[in-house]
mmCIF file of C-alpha atoms in Angstrom:
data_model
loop_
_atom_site.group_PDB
_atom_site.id
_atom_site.type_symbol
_atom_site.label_atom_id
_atom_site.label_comp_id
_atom_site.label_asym_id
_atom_site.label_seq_id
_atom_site.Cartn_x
_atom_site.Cartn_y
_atom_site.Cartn_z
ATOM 1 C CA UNK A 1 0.000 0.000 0.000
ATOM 2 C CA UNK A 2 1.415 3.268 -0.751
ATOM 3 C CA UNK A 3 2.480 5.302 2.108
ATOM 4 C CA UNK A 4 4.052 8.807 1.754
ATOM 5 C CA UNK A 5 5.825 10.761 4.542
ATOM 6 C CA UNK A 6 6.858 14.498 4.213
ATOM 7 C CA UNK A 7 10.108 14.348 5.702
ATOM 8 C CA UNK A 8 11.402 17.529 5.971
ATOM 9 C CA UNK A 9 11.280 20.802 3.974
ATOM 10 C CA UNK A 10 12.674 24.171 4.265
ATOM 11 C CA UNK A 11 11.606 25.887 7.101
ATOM 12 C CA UNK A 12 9.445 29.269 5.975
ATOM 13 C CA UNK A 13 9.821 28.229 2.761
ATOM 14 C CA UNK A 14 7.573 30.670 1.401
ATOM 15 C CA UNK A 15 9.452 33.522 3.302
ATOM 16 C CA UNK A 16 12.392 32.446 2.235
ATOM 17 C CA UNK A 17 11.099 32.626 -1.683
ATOM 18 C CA UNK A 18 9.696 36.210 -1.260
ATOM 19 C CA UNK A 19 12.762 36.828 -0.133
ATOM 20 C CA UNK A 20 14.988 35.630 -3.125
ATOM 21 C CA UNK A 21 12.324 37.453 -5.430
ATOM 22 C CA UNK A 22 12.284 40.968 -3.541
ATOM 23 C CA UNK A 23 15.326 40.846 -3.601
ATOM 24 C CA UNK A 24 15.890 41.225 -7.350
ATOM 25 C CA UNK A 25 13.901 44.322 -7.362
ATOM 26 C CA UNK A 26 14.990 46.361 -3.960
ATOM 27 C CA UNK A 27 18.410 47.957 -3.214
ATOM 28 C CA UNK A 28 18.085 47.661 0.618
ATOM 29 C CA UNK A 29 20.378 44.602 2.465
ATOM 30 C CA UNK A 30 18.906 41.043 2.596
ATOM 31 C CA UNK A 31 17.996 41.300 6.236
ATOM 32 C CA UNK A 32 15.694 44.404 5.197
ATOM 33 C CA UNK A 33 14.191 42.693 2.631
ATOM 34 C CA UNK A 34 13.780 39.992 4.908
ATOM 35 C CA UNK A 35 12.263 41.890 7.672
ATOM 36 C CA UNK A 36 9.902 43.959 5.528
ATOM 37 C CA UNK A 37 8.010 40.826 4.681
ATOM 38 C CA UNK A 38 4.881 40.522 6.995
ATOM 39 C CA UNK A 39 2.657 37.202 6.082
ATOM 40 C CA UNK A 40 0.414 38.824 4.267
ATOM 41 C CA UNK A 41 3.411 40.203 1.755
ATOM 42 C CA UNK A 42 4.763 36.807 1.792
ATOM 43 C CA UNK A 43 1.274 35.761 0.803
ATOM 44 C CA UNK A 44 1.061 38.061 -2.212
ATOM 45 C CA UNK A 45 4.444 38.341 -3.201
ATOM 46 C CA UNK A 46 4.738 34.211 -3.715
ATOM 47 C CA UNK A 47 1.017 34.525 -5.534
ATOM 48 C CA UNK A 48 2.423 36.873 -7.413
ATOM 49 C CA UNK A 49 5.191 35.159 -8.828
ATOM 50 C CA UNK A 50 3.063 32.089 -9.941
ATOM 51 C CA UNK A 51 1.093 34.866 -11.786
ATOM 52 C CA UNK A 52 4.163 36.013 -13.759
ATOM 53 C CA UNK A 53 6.030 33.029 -13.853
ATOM 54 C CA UNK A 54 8.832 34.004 -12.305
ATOM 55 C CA UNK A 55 9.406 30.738 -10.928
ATOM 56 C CA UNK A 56 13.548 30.954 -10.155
ATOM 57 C CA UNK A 57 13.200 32.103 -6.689
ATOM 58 C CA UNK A 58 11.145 28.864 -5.472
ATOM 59 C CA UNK A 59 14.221 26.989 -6.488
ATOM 60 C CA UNK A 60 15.861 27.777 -3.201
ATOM 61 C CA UNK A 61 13.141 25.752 -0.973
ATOM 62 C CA UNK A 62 13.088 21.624 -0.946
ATOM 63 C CA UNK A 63 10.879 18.625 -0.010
ATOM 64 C CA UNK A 64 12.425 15.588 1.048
ATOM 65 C CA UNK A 65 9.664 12.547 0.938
ATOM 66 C CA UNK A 66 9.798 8.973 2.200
ATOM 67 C CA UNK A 67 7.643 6.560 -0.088
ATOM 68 C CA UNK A 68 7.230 3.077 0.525
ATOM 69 C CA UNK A 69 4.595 0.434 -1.064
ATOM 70 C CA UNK A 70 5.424 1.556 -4.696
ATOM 71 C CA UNK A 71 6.513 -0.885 -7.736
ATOM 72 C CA UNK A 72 9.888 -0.688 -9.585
ATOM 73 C CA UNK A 73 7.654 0.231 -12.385
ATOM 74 C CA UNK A 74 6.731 3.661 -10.493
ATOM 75 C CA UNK A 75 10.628 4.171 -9.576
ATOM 76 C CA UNK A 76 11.602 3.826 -13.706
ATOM 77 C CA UNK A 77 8.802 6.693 -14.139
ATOM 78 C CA UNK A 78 10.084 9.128 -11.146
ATOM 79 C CA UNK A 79 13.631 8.696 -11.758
ATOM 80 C CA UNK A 80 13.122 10.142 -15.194
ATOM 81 C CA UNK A 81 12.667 13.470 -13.270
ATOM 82 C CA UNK A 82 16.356 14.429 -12.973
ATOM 83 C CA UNK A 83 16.230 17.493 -11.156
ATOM 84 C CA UNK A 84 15.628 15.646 -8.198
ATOM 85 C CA UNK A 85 17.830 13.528 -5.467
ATOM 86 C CA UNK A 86 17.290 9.893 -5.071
ATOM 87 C CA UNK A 87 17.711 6.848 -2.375
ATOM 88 C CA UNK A 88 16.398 3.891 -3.437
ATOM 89 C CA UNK A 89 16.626 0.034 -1.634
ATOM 90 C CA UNK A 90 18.681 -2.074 -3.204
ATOM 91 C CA UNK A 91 17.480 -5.313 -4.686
ATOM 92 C CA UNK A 92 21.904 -5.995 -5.130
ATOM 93 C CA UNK A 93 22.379 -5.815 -1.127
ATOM 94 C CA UNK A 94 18.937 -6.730 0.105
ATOM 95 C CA UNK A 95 17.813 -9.782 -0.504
ATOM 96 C CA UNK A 96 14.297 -10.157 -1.511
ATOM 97 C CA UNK A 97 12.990 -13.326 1.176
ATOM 98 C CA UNK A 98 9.811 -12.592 0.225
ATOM 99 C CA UNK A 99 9.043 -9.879 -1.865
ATOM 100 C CA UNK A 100 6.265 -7.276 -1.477
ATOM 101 C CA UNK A 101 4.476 -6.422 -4.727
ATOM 102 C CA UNK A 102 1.953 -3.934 -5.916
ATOM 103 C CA UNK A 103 -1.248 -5.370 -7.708
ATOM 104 C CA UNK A 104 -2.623 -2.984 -10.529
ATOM 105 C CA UNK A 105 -6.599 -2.338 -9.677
ATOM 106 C CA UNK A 106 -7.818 -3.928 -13.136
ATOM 107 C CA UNK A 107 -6.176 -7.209 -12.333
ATOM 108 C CA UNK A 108 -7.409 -6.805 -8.817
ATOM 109 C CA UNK A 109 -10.926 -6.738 -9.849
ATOM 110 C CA UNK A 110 -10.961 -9.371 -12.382
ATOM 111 C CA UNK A 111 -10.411 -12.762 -10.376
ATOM 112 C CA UNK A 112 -9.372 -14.630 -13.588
ATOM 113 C CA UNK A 113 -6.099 -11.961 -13.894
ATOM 114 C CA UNK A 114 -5.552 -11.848 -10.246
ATOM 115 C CA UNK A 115 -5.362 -15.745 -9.526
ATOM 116 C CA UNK A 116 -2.755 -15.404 -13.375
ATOM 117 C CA UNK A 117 -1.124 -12.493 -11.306
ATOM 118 C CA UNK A 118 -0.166 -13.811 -8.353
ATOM 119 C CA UNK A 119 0.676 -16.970 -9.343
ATOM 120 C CA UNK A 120 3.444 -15.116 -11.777
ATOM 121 C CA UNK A 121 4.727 -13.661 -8.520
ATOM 122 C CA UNK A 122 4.733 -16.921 -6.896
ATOM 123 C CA UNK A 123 6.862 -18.265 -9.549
ATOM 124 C CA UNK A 124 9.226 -15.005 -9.456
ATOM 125 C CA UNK A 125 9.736 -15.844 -6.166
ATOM 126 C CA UNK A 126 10.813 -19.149 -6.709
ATOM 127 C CA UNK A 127 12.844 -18.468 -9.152
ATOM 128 C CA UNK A 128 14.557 -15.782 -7.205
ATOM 129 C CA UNK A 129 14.789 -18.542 -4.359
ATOM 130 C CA UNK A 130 16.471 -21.069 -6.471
ATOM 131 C CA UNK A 131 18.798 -19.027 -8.689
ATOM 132 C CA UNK A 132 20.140 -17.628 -5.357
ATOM 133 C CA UNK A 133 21.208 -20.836 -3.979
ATOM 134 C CA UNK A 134 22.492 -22.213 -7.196
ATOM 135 C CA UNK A 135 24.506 -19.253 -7.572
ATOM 136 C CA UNK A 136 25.709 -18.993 -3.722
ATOM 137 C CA UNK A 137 26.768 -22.091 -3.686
ATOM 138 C CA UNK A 138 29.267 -21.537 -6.884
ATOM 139 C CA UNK A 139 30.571 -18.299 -5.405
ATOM 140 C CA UNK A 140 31.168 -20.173 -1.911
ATOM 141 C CA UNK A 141 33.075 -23.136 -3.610
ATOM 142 C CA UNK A 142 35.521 -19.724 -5.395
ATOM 143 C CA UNK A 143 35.634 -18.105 -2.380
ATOM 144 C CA UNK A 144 37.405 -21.114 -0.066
ATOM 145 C CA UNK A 145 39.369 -21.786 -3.339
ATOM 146 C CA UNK A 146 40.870 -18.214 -3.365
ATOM 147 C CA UNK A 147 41.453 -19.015 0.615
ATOM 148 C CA UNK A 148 38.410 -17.320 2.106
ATOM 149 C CA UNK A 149 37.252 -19.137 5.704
ATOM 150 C CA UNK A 150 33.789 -20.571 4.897
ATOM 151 C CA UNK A 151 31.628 -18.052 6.806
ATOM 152 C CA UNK A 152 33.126 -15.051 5.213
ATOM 153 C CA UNK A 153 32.795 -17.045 2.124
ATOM 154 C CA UNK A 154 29.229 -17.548 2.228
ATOM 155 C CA UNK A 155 28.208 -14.096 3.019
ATOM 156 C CA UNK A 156 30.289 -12.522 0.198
ATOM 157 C CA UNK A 157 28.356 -15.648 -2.118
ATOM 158 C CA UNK A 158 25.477 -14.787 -0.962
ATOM 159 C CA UNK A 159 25.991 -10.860 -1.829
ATOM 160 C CA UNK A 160 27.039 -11.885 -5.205
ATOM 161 C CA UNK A 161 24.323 -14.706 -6.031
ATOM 162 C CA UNK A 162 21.269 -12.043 -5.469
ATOM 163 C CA UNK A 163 23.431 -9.600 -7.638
ATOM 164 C CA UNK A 164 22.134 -11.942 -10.429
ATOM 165 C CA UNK A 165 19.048 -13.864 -9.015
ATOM 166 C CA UNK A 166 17.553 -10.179 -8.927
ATOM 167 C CA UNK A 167 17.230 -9.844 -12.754
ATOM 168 C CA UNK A 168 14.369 -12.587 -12.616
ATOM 169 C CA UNK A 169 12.243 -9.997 -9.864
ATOM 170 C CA UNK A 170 9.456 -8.347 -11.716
ATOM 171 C CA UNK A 171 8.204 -4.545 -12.111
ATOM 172 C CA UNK A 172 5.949 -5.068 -9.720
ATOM 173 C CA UNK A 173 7.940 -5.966 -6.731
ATOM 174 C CA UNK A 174 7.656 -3.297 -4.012
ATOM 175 C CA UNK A 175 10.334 -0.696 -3.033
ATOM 176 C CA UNK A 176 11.350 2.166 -0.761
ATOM 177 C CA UNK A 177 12.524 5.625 -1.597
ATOM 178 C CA UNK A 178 13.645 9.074 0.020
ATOM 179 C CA UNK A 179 13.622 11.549 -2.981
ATOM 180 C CA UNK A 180 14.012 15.568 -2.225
ATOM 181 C CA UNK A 181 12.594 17.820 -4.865
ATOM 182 C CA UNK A 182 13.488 21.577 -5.190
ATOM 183 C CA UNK A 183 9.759 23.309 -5.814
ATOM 184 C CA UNK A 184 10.194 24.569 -8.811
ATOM 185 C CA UNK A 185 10.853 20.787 -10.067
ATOM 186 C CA UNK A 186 7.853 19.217 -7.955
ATOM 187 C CA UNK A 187 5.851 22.125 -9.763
ATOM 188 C CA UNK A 188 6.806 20.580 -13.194
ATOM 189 C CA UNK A 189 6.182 16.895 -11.845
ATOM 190 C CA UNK A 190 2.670 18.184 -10.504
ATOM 191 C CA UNK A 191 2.052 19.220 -13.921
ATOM 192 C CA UNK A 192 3.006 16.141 -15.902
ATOM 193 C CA UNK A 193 1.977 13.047 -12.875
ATOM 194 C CA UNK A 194 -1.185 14.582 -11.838
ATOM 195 C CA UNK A 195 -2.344 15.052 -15.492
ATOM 196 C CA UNK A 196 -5.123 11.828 -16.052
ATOM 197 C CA UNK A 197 -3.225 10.514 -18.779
ATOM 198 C CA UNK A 198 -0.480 9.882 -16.222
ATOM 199 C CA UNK A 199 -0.041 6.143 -15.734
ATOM 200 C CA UNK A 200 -2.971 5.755 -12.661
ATOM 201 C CA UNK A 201 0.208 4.369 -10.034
ATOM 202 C CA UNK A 202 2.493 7.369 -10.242
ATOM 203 C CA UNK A 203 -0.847 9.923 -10.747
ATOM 204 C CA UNK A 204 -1.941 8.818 -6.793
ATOM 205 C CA UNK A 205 1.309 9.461 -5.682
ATOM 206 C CA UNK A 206 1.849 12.811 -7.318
ATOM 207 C CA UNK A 207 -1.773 13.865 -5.598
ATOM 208 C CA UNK A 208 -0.455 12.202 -2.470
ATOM 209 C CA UNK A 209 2.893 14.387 -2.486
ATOM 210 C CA UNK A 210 0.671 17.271 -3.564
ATOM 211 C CA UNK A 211 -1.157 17.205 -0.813
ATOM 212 C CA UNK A 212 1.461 17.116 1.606
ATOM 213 C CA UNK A 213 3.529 20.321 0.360
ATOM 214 C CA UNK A 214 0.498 22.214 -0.192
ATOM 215 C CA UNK A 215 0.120 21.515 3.158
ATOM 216 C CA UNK A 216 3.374 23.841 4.628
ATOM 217 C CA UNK A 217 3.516 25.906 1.361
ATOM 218 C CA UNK A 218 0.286 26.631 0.570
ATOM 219 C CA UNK A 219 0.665 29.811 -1.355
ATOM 220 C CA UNK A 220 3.613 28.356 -3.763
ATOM 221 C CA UNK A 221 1.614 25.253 -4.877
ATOM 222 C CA UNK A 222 -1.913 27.145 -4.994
ATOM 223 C CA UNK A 223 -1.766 26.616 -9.183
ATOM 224 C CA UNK A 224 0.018 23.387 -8.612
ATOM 225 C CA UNK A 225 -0.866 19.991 -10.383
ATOM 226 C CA UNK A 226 -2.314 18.990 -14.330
ATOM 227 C CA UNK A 227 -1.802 22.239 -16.848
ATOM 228 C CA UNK A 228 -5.868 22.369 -16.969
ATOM 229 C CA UNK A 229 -6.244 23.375 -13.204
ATOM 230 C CA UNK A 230 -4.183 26.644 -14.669
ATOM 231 C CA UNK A 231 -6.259 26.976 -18.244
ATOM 232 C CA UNK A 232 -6.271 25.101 -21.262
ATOM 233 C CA UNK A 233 -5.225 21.982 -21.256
ATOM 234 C CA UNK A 234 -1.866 21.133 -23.285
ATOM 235 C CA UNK A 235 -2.330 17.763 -24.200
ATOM 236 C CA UNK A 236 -3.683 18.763 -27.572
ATOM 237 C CA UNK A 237 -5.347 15.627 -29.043
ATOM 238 C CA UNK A 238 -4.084 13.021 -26.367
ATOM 239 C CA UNK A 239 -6.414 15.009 -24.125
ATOM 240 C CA UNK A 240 -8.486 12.826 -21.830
ATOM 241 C CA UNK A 241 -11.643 15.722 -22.728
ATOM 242 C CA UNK A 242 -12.533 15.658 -18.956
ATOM 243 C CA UNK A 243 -10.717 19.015 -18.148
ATOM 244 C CA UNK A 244 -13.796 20.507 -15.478
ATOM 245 C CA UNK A 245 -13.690 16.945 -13.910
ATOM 246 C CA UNK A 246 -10.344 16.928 -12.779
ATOM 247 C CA UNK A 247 -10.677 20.829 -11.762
ATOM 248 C CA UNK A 248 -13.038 19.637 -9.746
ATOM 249 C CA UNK A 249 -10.850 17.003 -8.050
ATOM 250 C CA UNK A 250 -8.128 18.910 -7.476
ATOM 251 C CA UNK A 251 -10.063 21.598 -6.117
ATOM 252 C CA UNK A 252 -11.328 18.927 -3.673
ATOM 253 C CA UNK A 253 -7.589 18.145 -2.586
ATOM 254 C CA UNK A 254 -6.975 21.481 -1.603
ATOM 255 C CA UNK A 255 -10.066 22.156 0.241
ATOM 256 C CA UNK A 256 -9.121 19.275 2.105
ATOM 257 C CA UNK A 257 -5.828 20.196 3.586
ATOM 258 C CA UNK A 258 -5.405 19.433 7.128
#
């Protein structure tokens, strides 16, 4: 199950952005600027900016989110947003005992594809299993050849055997991540995950992570998520046609918050 944890974030973020911003238009010192800016500045200066576009100055705040219960087919799709740090578990130094995997909802409601599904994972698993002990066992015999003691020699076998036995594990097998997004960049994946063309996996978790920042930084990710929240939508004749529906739903999220 997907579970998403805003870590930390920079502390009076939105501050700290009117603060980069004024700053490009005011001779006084930083700490003036800085002091000058009551809330309700902040407020409008930061609302003000996502009017413009002058979107530089949000550069300088971060989000730093823990995700767990997501598939390796998720983590191919967010790692494709480069302007970004990642920390991912390792399927090389962890060894998958028995993996965790994430069932798409169309093969969860169709029994026929479910029983097909998990009995794919099942056989992953077994596979996984068995190509890890063939493969330990060949490394262990190398190891005491070279002159390793056996215990040392089956721990560094077993390290190398799932190095290999993991190529068999499928896109859905579950992983963790901790991934820290400057806002200007979460702005851009907003746009792009939360759109309803977005593969439906990655989509939750974009509203998920949306939810969270808008949270602390309200006024930076007012506009934030699919480009039809902001207008028109750009997704010319891929459109999914449903632009006042997903208004709608977004509008939902942020009436939510809290």
């Amino acid at each position: 199950m997907l579970k998403v944890e805003l870590m930390s974030y920079t502390p009076n973020a939105e501050k700290l952005v009117a603060s980069a911003a004024r700053l490009c238009y005011s001779s006084c010192s930083i700490g003036e600027t800085r002091e000058k800016l009551t809330d309700e500045k902040v407020s409008k200066f930061v609302n003000m900016l996502a009017q413009v576009g002058h979107e530089s100055p949000i550069e300088h705040v971060s989000f730093t989110f823990g995700i767990e219960g997501i598939s390796r087919a998720l983590l191919a799709q967010l790692t494709r947003h480069r302007i970004a740090s990642y920390s991912v578990q390792s399927q090389r130094y962890v060894k998958e005992r028995q993996f965790e995997y994430v069932i798409p909802p169309e093969i969860e409601s169709l029994s026929e594809a479910k029983t097909e599904f998990l009995s794919a994972m099942k056989k992953a698993q077994e596979s996984y299993d068995k190509l890890t002990e063939i493969l330990t066992d060949k490394h262990k015999k190398d190891f005491i050849s070279a002159g390793m003691d056996e215990k040392q020699a089956l721990g560094q076998a077993e390290k190398k055997a799932i190095e290999d036995a993991r190529f068999v594990l499928p896109n859905a097998c579950e992983t963790k991540i901790i991934c820290t997004f400057n806002a200007r960049s979460l702005l851009n994946f907003f746009s792009l995950r939360c759109c309803a063309r977005a593969q439906w996996e990655i989509r939750e978790l974009a509203k998920e992570m949306l939810r969270l920042v808008s949270n602390v930084a309200p006024n930076i990710f007012r506009n934030a998520g699919p480009t039809c929240v902001r207008g028109a939508c750009k997704e010319g004749k891929m459109s999914c046609k449903k632009p006042d529906e997903v208004r709608r739903e977004f509008e939902k999220i942020k009436e939510n918050l809290k």
